[in-house]
């Protein structure tokens, strides 16, 4: 009966209640949708970061970690690779020669990170081949093919099949270099990445640098299931204690923070919205208590306990907040569902975003715990907002409240 | 053995500079089955007296004993429960919960007493019949006339099976026809079911129906007569 009374009480002043309910609806919709938006954005950045840039696990020699010099290679990289490849939780393992060096075109020169890898193995640890906007992954150019990012191509003013020159030192300290021909141009969401990373065949690079057979600077591993990350990482570092095995959160800590940033943003936003709406509810409930002084006095006079009166006011306030709040959450979730398939195109602001490595089409993502947390916060808002008005109601003196003047 | 016994009751309000002796030394006894009117001009202290009798207000001095229970010895929460189970209230106005139907208003008080649903439903219908408006069971107070609302208030007051019913000017807002009907219902309940009514009024027609008339003036009992 208490529930019935509280529910019907909301509709005694439908206009006022609808204002509160609508505010709650809009507020929660905004909160949920912008949270799922940020969440989706962050998760996508994370996915891109792993699948294109870092992969799941990388192995280096300790010396290379300190100084990424040509000489700090892992001599038996191929043997280790063959060993790791036996694990069927792993999708791909690719040993890479990594050199910080110069690339030059007829126009200009710039510093880049050269990655020399086996094209077939490399395909299994990065989705870069899918990001080619021109050319094919190491196809179409016979001698010294190179894959570069579109941003770098623009900077060097080169096109497909253009010639570029890589300059570096060999293991003996002599300056060496070679001419390469552009076989493919890629574009990721991260234009800084595109500008600074180029891919060549490991054999071509090995010839230039005189690196020993089977040596590499970096072994990159892509696993089948993210859940196995820690166990695989531990297993490899146990087998190779003399090398440094790192997973993506170590390699690129900012990727790890992304999900946290998304969550923190959501909580701050939702708390601010609820705080503002909470004051609206306090105000409404105070009006409610003041309007119903006679009625509350009568209820206490005829024997309704203070705790029940208190509860009745709290239930009414909670109804008020959850009707709009839950509708807003639902609407936010549905909108997310819709855009999750379609994606939201932000390409008008695309330039700036992709310099930070963020996609220009966002697919919002919500997870159930987040929605449940917001729902609980909505309920709590209703309860907390009614405490003061309910307390005011309790302080009524029934004999005063029922007096007819 | 009287059901209500009040001794040397006083109530002084100190709201303004001059203290108001709203009730000024009243001693009275009420027996089971009484149909008593407290009569007096406006401001004579009727409401103050009834509020203290019902445990809604504390006397400045004096004692109220209801069925061997001293009201002043009850804690605030105990007193609410005591009211729920022992006293029926009919006020001049604001008696009913506007969002509940007539029948729900009557059932509500029984729900507070934790009476099972089937019993509540049965009794609420019986009471609506007793006050003569069973057809208004599912109608909300706003759609009822003042007289009908007060009849529901009577039914609601009876629902908890109280020891007595206090009614503070129950007919003050009613026209003479409704007043007559309400009084007839109350009288009938008193005669046939031995329900004790103590009501205040300054309406001569109401006074005429009472079997005991207590006249108060300036917070004192001026006259206390039993009629036939
Ligand atoms: N809360 C209060 N504060 C101050 N004075 C009051 C209060 N309630 C009643 N009084 C005074 O007490 C006296 C008795 O009032 P009341 O019991 O309401 O009389 P009645 O019901 O007979 O009209 C009046 O003079 C009234 O002004
Ligand atoms: Mg009065």
XYZ file of C-alpha atoms and ligand atoms in Angstrom:
661
model
C 0.000 0.000 0.000
C 2.918 2.297 0.758
C 4.209 1.710 -2.755
C 0.789 2.399 -4.186
C 0.432 5.631 -2.240
C 3.900 6.834 -3.196
C 3.396 5.997 -6.826
C 0.041 7.740 -7.029
C 1.410 10.703 -5.117
C 3.839 11.353 -7.949
C 0.937 11.913 -10.291
C -0.859 14.376 -8.051
C 1.150 17.112 -9.660
C 1.900 15.599 -13.050
C 3.471 18.705 -14.540
C 5.965 19.101 -11.763
C 6.753 15.410 -11.708
C 7.185 15.299 -15.459
C 9.672 18.146 -15.283
C 11.767 16.190 -12.798
C 11.336 12.966 -14.737
C 12.290 14.611 -18.030
C 15.342 16.212 -16.474
C 16.366 12.841 -15.108
C 15.746 11.241 -18.497
C 17.809 13.752 -20.421
C 20.542 13.754 -17.810
C 20.903 10.006 -17.671
C 20.670 9.690 -21.416
C 23.489 12.181 -21.785
C 25.484 10.479 -19.055
C 25.097 6.993 -20.438
C 25.529 7.886 -24.058
C 28.597 10.027 -23.616
C 30.091 7.370 -21.363
C 29.520 4.618 -23.884
C 30.870 6.908 -26.541
C 34.092 7.540 -24.651
C 34.239 3.902 -23.676
C 33.895 2.768 -27.275
C 36.473 5.238 -28.382
C 38.961 4.108 -25.784
C 38.388 0.446 -26.494
C 38.867 1.027 -30.167
C 42.060 2.908 -29.567
C 43.174 0.021 -27.391
C 42.317 -2.509 -30.049
C 44.040 -0.492 -32.760
C 47.011 0.047 -30.522
C 47.439 -3.657 -29.918
C 46.527 -4.999 -33.314
C 48.463 -2.520 -35.391
C 51.199 -1.156 -33.199
C 52.401 -3.144 -30.216
C 50.901 -6.611 -30.642
C 50.440 -8.474 -27.335
C 53.961 -9.356 -26.261
C 57.434 -8.243 -27.302
C 60.817 -9.680 -26.362
C 64.006 -7.633 -26.402
C 67.488 -7.944 -25.039
C 68.052 -5.870 -21.909
C 70.717 -3.876 -23.737
C 68.317 -2.943 -26.534
C 65.832 -1.653 -23.980
C 68.506 0.706 -22.689
C 69.893 1.685 -26.057
C 68.216 0.651 -29.304
C 71.529 0.256 -31.046
C 71.974 -2.107 -33.983
C 74.420 -4.212 -31.982
C 72.005 -4.970 -29.145
C 70.298 -7.819 -30.953
C 69.136 -11.233 -29.761
C 71.537 -13.619 -31.531
C 69.371 -16.740 -31.341
C 66.083 -14.961 -32.158
C 65.045 -17.464 -34.807
C 65.504 -20.409 -32.462
C 63.459 -18.730 -29.738
C 60.787 -17.910 -32.312
C 60.567 -21.515 -33.433
C 60.236 -22.588 -29.817
C 57.468 -20.099 -28.970
C 55.584 -20.964 -32.123
C 54.926 -24.444 -30.716
C 52.434 -22.940 -28.256
C 48.997 -23.172 -29.844
C 47.649 -20.260 -27.771
C 49.709 -18.068 -30.054
C 48.550 -16.811 -33.403
C 51.815 -15.457 -34.673
C 55.453 -14.812 -33.762
C 57.631 -12.522 -35.840
C 61.290 -11.706 -35.241
C 62.083 -8.152 -36.295
C 65.190 -6.198 -37.078
C 64.570 -2.705 -35.700
C 66.719 0.244 -36.645
C 66.291 3.947 -35.971
C 67.546 5.537 -39.130
C 67.090 8.039 -41.932
C 64.880 7.807 -44.969
C 65.408 10.128 -47.891
C 63.550 10.942 -51.080
C 64.583 13.235 -53.888
C 62.909 16.032 -51.939
C 63.809 15.574 -48.314
C 64.942 13.251 -45.533
C 63.591 12.335 -42.128
C 64.156 9.937 -39.227
C 62.136 6.745 -39.095
C 61.987 3.405 -37.366
C 62.765 0.667 -39.871
C 61.201 -2.692 -39.161
C 62.693 -5.595 -41.062
C 60.581 -8.700 -40.865
C 59.425 -11.721 -42.795
C 56.309 -10.445 -44.617
C 54.385 -13.685 -44.058
C 55.145 -13.881 -40.336
C 54.590 -10.168 -39.867
C 51.057 -10.552 -41.246
C 50.181 -12.671 -38.216
C 51.265 -10.118 -35.597
C 49.981 -6.862 -37.053
C 46.928 -5.915 -39.059
C 48.970 -3.375 -40.985
C 48.456 -5.273 -44.284
C 44.724 -4.493 -43.920
C 45.529 -0.813 -43.570
C 47.109 -0.436 -46.983
C 45.442 2.271 -48.992
C 47.657 1.662 -51.999
C 49.612 -1.373 -53.201
C 49.801 -4.836 -51.710
C 51.747 -6.207 -48.757
C 55.242 -6.753 -50.226
C 53.907 -7.570 -53.667
C 54.557 -5.903 -57.001
C 58.116 -4.787 -56.302
C 60.861 -7.350 -56.882
C 63.894 -5.730 -55.339
C 63.964 -4.005 -51.941
C 60.259 -3.344 -51.423
C 59.271 -0.946 -48.636
C 55.917 -0.201 -46.996
C 55.459 3.333 -45.689
C 52.701 5.343 -44.077
C 50.712 7.875 -46.083
C 51.780 10.681 -43.804
C 55.419 9.880 -44.509
C 54.695 9.561 -48.220
C 53.219 13.060 -48.157
C 56.179 14.388 -46.273
C 58.734 12.814 -48.614
C 56.504 13.594 -51.589
C 56.744 10.042 -52.862
C 54.149 7.822 -54.529
C 53.767 4.130 -55.227
C 56.920 2.665 -56.849
C 58.889 5.801 -55.959
C 62.467 5.278 -54.902
C 63.574 6.098 -51.371
C 66.976 5.664 -49.766
C 67.585 4.242 -46.312
C 70.862 5.211 -44.590
C 72.265 3.455 -41.539
C 75.362 2.016 -39.954
C 76.266 -1.633 -40.304
C 77.478 -3.820 -37.445
C 81.052 -2.816 -38.192
C 80.258 0.857 -37.802
C 80.443 1.749 -41.483
C 77.845 3.941 -43.079
C 75.763 1.934 -45.459
C 72.531 2.351 -47.273
C 70.264 1.098 -49.967
C 67.600 2.149 -52.401
C 64.084 0.819 -51.792
C 60.941 1.058 -53.858
C 57.532 1.862 -52.341
C 55.365 -1.283 -52.576
C 52.551 -0.132 -50.364
C 51.241 2.887 -48.480
C 49.289 2.330 -45.278
C 47.080 4.531 -43.187
C 46.171 3.795 -39.595
C 44.099 5.924 -37.218
C 47.363 7.153 -35.727
C 49.026 9.576 -38.098
C 52.098 9.991 -35.907
C 52.640 6.262 -36.179
C 52.180 6.454 -39.938
C 54.837 9.092 -40.200
C 57.513 7.235 -38.248
C 57.313 3.520 -39.070
C 58.375 1.755 -42.252
C 58.462 -1.960 -43.051
C 61.040 -3.799 -45.199
C 62.000 -7.461 -45.698
C 64.255 -8.779 -42.962
C 66.591 -10.366 -45.551
C 67.164 -7.050 -47.336
C 67.952 -5.300 -44.090
C 70.193 -8.107 -42.918
C 72.316 -7.826 -46.070
C 72.760 -4.099 -45.585
C 73.608 -4.243 -41.890
C 75.604 -7.481 -41.905
C 73.592 -8.796 -38.956
C 74.300 -12.492 -38.304
C 71.853 -15.127 -39.505
C 68.882 -15.781 -37.223
C 69.440 -12.623 -35.192
C 66.769 -9.965 -34.472
C 66.161 -7.075 -32.078
C 62.547 -7.754 -31.281
C 60.314 -10.803 -31.194
C 56.688 -9.800 -31.519
C 53.939 -12.155 -30.407
C 50.220 -12.030 -31.092
C 48.069 -14.340 -28.983
C 44.671 -15.828 -29.703
C 42.975 -14.932 -26.457
C 43.616 -11.808 -24.433
C 42.804 -13.742 -21.243
C 45.935 -15.839 -21.647
C 48.183 -12.801 -21.779
C 49.593 -12.975 -18.272
C 50.182 -16.723 -18.289
C 51.932 -16.682 -21.673
C 54.030 -13.708 -20.670
C 55.086 -15.443 -17.460
C 55.856 -18.645 -19.263
C 58.096 -16.929 -21.815
C 59.942 -14.818 -19.304
C 60.542 -17.928 -17.186
C 62.023 -19.749 -20.174
C 64.138 -16.742 -21.180
C 65.199 -15.016 -17.982
C 68.080 -13.287 -19.771
C 65.662 -11.399 -22.064
C 63.007 -8.838 -21.302
C 59.478 -10.012 -22.022
C 56.808 -7.338 -21.923
C 53.114 -7.277 -22.640
C 51.258 -4.333 -24.172
C 50.448 -2.536 -20.923
C 54.209 -2.326 -20.231
C 55.066 -1.476 -23.805
C 52.469 1.214 -24.134
C 51.214 2.202 -20.694
C 49.010 4.945 -22.114
C 46.918 2.256 -23.783
C 46.299 0.690 -20.390
C 45.204 4.007 -18.922
C 42.654 4.493 -21.641
C 40.028 2.211 -20.163
C 40.614 3.778 -16.779
C 40.258 7.243 -18.259
C 37.003 6.159 -19.880
C 35.630 4.820 -16.607
C 36.765 7.778 -14.546
C 35.276 10.153 -17.043
C 31.973 8.307 -16.887
C 31.795 8.378 -13.090
C 32.693 12.031 -12.843
C 30.185 12.953 -15.501
C 27.375 10.865 -14.053
C 28.059 12.103 -10.524
C 27.944 15.726 -11.664
C 24.707 15.166 -13.556
C 23.111 13.309 -10.662
C 24.237 15.928 -8.188
C 22.551 18.652 -10.200
C 19.413 16.588 -10.674
C 19.505 15.548 -7.015
C 19.071 19.147 -5.927
C 16.063 19.391 -8.210
C 14.581 16.377 -6.484
C 15.317 17.810 -3.033
C 13.478 20.944 -4.026
C 10.513 19.043 -5.418
C 10.253 16.802 -2.383
C 10.405 19.794 -0.041
C 7.476 21.284 -1.933
C 5.695 17.959 -1.657
C 6.172 17.814 2.109
C 5.069 21.417 2.574
C 1.975 20.891 0.458
C 0.961 17.812 2.366
C 1.466 19.027 5.918
C -2.166 18.364 6.824
C -2.125 14.950 5.256
C 1.140 13.882 6.880
C -0.130 15.202 10.215
C -3.318 13.193 9.815
C -1.361 10.046 8.979
C 0.783 10.390 12.060
C -2.255 11.205 14.175
C -4.147 8.090 13.164
C -1.174 5.899 13.901
C 1.258 5.771 11.004
C 4.704 5.370 12.488
C 7.404 7.893 11.766
C 9.505 5.301 10.032
C 6.673 4.537 7.644
C 6.088 8.196 6.916
C 9.810 8.534 6.268
C 9.782 5.502 4.020
C 6.759 6.754 2.116
C 8.525 10.002 1.241
C 11.721 8.188 0.292
C 9.848 5.776 -1.951
C 8.108 8.628 -3.687
C 11.396 10.387 -4.314
C 13.012 7.174 -5.498
C 10.171 6.564 -7.922
C 10.613 10.073 -9.185
C 14.290 9.520 -9.880
C 14.097 6.016 -11.293
C 11.240 6.605 -13.712
C 13.202 9.228 -15.620
C 16.583 7.804 -14.736
C 15.896 4.298 -15.958
C 14.182 5.578 -19.068
C 17.246 7.697 -19.777
C 19.573 4.769 -19.201
C 17.489 2.594 -21.481
C 17.391 5.261 -24.157
C 21.132 5.743 -23.829
C 21.712 2.007 -24.148
C 19.446 1.726 -27.177
C 21.115 4.666 -28.845
C 24.438 3.025 -28.135
C 23.185 -0.210 -29.689
C 22.177 1.684 -32.772
C 25.393 3.602 -33.198
C 27.455 0.609 -32.159
C 26.636 -0.880 -35.535
C 26.661 2.277 -37.570
C 29.439 4.198 -35.926
C 29.533 7.927 -35.353
C 31.526 9.804 -37.931
C 33.772 12.434 -36.451
C 35.785 13.002 -39.588
C 35.076 16.746 -39.564
C 37.478 16.863 -36.628
C 39.431 13.938 -38.031
C 42.807 15.612 -38.509
C 43.408 16.452 -34.890
C 42.048 13.171 -33.615
C 44.182 10.933 -35.774
C 47.319 12.744 -34.693
C 46.501 11.445 -31.236
C 45.899 7.993 -32.604
C 42.119 8.085 -32.241
C 39.686 6.750 -34.786
C 37.425 9.193 -36.553
C 34.508 6.775 -36.580
C 33.445 5.838 -33.090
C 31.455 2.747 -32.212
C 30.096 3.334 -28.702
C 30.302 0.400 -26.338
C 28.530 -0.159 -23.053
C 29.079 -2.903 -20.599
C 26.448 -4.256 -18.258
C 28.314 -3.493 -15.003
C 28.549 0.128 -16.040
C 24.829 0.374 -16.732
C 24.039 -1.371 -13.443
C 26.340 0.990 -11.566
C 24.641 4.015 -13.079
C 21.229 2.548 -12.244
C 22.269 2.037 -8.624
C 23.563 5.599 -8.513
C 20.192 6.826 -9.775
C 18.375 4.950 -7.017
C 20.780 6.282 -4.415
C 20.215 9.810 -5.702
C 16.478 9.399 -5.174
C 17.006 8.146 -1.656
C 19.619 10.675 -0.631
C 17.686 13.577 -2.146
C 14.637 12.717 -0.066
C 16.335 12.410 3.304
C 16.174 16.081 4.161
C 12.557 16.585 2.990
C 11.510 13.365 4.747
C 13.192 14.563 7.908
C 11.270 17.823 7.615
C 8.105 15.790 7.306
C 8.882 13.866 10.461
C 9.409 16.971 12.511
C 5.773 17.910 11.962
C 3.687 18.048 15.057
C 0.462 16.233 14.180
C -1.705 18.351 16.439
C -0.427 21.476 14.677
C -0.561 19.959 11.227
C -4.210 18.977 11.399
C -5.427 22.175 12.968
C -7.869 23.947 10.733
C -7.326 27.655 10.732
C -14.575 1.436 35.666
C -14.177 4.390 33.341
C -12.400 4.018 30.055
C -10.938 7.536 30.128
C -10.014 9.392 33.238
C -8.493 12.896 33.152
C -7.397 14.816 36.208
C -6.530 18.491 36.668
C -5.600 18.843 33.025
C -4.086 22.130 31.943
C -2.518 23.352 28.749
C -0.777 26.678 28.594
C 0.423 28.099 25.274
C 3.267 30.544 25.500
C 3.240 31.640 21.898
C 2.647 35.321 22.652
C 3.768 37.446 25.591
C 0.599 36.576 27.467
C 0.355 32.852 28.270
C -2.938 31.341 27.048
C -4.616 28.880 29.380
C -6.293 26.917 26.601
C -7.297 24.181 29.042
C -7.400 25.268 32.638
C -7.887 22.476 35.176
C -10.302 19.972 33.682
C -11.159 16.660 35.365
C -13.530 14.246 33.613
C -14.427 10.557 33.414
C -15.818 8.774 30.361
C -17.535 5.376 30.410
C -17.693 2.764 27.688
C -20.602 3.359 25.319
C -20.907 7.090 25.853
C -22.167 9.482 23.216
C -20.780 12.699 24.586
C -20.559 16.185 23.154
C -18.031 18.772 24.210
C -19.635 22.108 23.563
C -18.287 25.595 23.707
C -17.665 28.684 21.679
C -14.730 28.963 19.356
C -11.482 29.308 21.276
C -12.883 27.711 24.428
C -10.345 24.867 24.315
C -12.276 21.984 22.727
C -9.612 21.071 20.190
C -6.848 21.393 22.741
C -8.711 19.078 25.102
C -9.428 16.472 22.432
C -5.853 16.564 21.128
C -4.554 15.838 24.607
C -7.131 13.067 25.033
C -5.941 11.524 21.804
C -2.287 11.777 22.762
C -1.530 14.235 19.973
C -0.476 16.936 22.386
C 1.127 16.917 25.804
C -0.649 18.578 28.725
C 1.230 21.214 30.678
C 0.076 19.448 33.839
C -2.445 16.830 34.882
C -2.844 13.197 33.865
C -4.780 11.216 31.283
C -5.402 7.538 31.921
C -6.905 5.432 29.157
C -7.785 1.868 30.090
C -5.251 1.883 32.930
C -2.523 3.324 30.687
C -1.116 6.723 31.560
C -0.515 8.508 28.265
C 2.411 10.556 29.554
C 4.298 7.364 30.311
C 4.375 6.322 26.666
C 7.324 7.119 24.460
C 6.592 8.916 21.206
C 6.700 5.772 19.061
C 4.671 3.796 21.595
C 2.120 6.539 21.629
C 1.654 6.368 17.863
C 1.048 2.659 18.173
C -1.290 3.231 21.090
C -3.307 5.652 19.008
C -3.417 3.214 16.138
C -4.848 0.413 18.245
C -7.000 2.281 20.765
C -8.311 5.526 19.364
C -10.313 6.351 16.261
C -9.974 9.873 14.934
C -12.356 11.971 12.897
C -11.130 15.452 12.109
C -12.906 18.458 10.755
C -11.015 18.141 7.460
C -8.058 16.401 5.812
C -9.188 13.025 7.069
C -8.488 10.945 4.017
C -5.556 10.103 1.803
C -6.509 11.704 -1.517
C -4.688 9.192 -3.710
C -6.458 6.207 -2.180
C -10.023 5.154 -2.900
C -12.640 5.145 -0.148
C -12.103 1.487 0.475
C -8.304 1.722 0.374
C -8.457 4.530 2.925
C -10.325 2.227 5.274
C -8.040 -0.705 4.588
C -4.939 1.380 5.042
C -5.406 1.745 8.790
C -5.875 -2.013 9.108
C -2.763 -2.605 7.081
C -0.869 -0.488 9.587
C -2.195 -2.925 12.182
C -0.965 -5.817 10.049
C -4.404 -7.340 9.635
C -4.473 -9.992 6.886
C -5.726 -8.983 3.456
C -8.913 -11.082 3.371
C -10.024 -9.653 6.714
C -9.249 -6.136 5.586
C -11.255 -6.533 2.421
C -14.223 -8.012 4.245
C -14.260 -5.423 7.003
C -13.783 -2.427 4.733
C -16.854 -3.473 2.741
C -18.883 -4.024 5.919
C -17.916 -0.586 7.197
C -18.803 1.082 3.912
C -22.200 -0.552 4.206
C -22.527 0.572 7.807
C -21.986 4.199 6.773
C -24.340 3.744 3.837
C -22.075 4.238 0.810
C -20.916 0.805 -0.338
C -21.270 2.021 -3.937
C -18.455 4.555 -3.398
C -15.880 1.903 -2.529
C -13.640 2.549 -5.513
C -13.976 6.285 -5.701
C -11.336 8.704 -4.520
C -12.216 11.325 -1.876
C -12.032 14.266 -4.271
C -15.020 12.939 -6.202
C -17.127 12.584 -3.049
C -19.187 15.201 -1.246
C -18.061 16.523 2.130
C -20.710 14.449 3.871
C -19.630 11.295 2.074
C -16.001 12.001 2.923
C -16.859 12.336 6.597
C -18.767 9.059 6.478
C -15.671 7.378 5.130
C -13.730 9.038 7.918
C -16.159 7.437 10.383
C -15.662 4.067 8.726
C -11.901 4.561 8.765
C -12.014 5.478 12.467
C -13.961 2.298 13.199
C -11.731 0.064 11.101
C -9.028 -0.368 13.708
C -11.611 -1.451 16.340
C -10.627 1.344 18.726
C -11.806 1.659 22.340
C -13.368 5.033 21.542
C -13.643 7.588 18.775
C -12.645 11.230 19.087
C -14.287 13.599 16.638
C -13.289 17.260 16.622
C -16.105 19.243 15.030
C -16.839 16.532 12.465
C -19.778 18.426 11.019
C -18.263 21.901 10.925
C -17.844 21.818 7.137
C -21.149 20.079 6.359
C -24.574 21.341 5.356
C -27.480 20.555 7.649
C -28.670 17.533 5.671
C -25.264 15.875 5.690
C -24.848 16.810 9.321
C -28.090 15.022 10.139
C -27.104 11.919 8.188
C -23.656 11.728 9.772
C -25.075 12.142 13.273
C -27.663 9.442 12.597
C -24.945 7.045 11.469
C -22.817 7.791 14.521
C -25.793 7.417 16.843
C -26.801 4.144 15.267
C -23.268 2.745 15.608
C -23.264 3.889 19.214
C -26.622 2.277 19.981
C -26.251 -0.931 18.042
C -22.548 -1.646 18.339
C -21.773 0.111 21.590
C -19.126 2.339 19.978
C -17.976 5.153 22.282
C -18.030 8.617 20.674
C -16.666 11.821 22.136
C -17.141 14.750 19.811
C -16.841 18.484 19.987
C -19.212 20.914 18.338
C -20.730 24.324 18.593
C -23.729 23.366 16.484
C -26.963 23.249 18.493
C -28.482 20.512 16.250
C -25.549 18.271 16.985
C -25.695 19.027 20.678
C -29.319 17.895 20.749
C -28.351 14.374 19.660
C -25.821 13.911 22.452
C -26.659 11.954 25.567
C -24.086 13.790 27.626
C -23.208 17.413 27.087
C -20.055 18.884 28.578
C -19.955 22.634 28.225
C -16.596 24.323 28.440
C -15.690 27.962 28.505
C -12.250 29.506 28.733
C -10.689 26.126 29.271
C -12.933 25.109 32.207
C -15.917 22.781 32.488
C -18.961 24.923 32.981
C -21.596 22.265 32.909
C -21.692 18.470 32.583
C -25.170 17.043 32.128
C -26.509 13.634 31.159
C -29.722 13.624 29.132
C -32.131 10.931 28.181
N -0.602 26.252 19.063
C -1.158 27.234 19.757
N -0.392 28.266 20.190
C -0.929 29.265 20.910
N -2.204 29.326 21.243
C -3.040 28.350 20.855
C -2.545 27.243 20.074
N -3.575 26.409 19.832
C -4.660 26.959 20.415
N -4.326 28.119 21.022
C -5.241 28.966 21.787
O -5.853 28.162 22.756
C -7.211 28.524 22.918
C -8.076 27.301 22.702
O -8.059 26.926 21.343
P -8.820 25.668 20.782
O -8.529 24.512 21.635
O -8.498 25.533 19.347
O -10.323 26.098 20.907
P -11.608 25.531 20.154
O -11.230 24.267 19.513
O -12.611 25.407 21.231
O -11.970 26.575 19.173
C -7.495 29.627 21.922
O -7.424 30.867 22.608
C -6.372 29.488 20.932
O -6.043 30.757 20.385
Mg -11.365 23.650 17.487
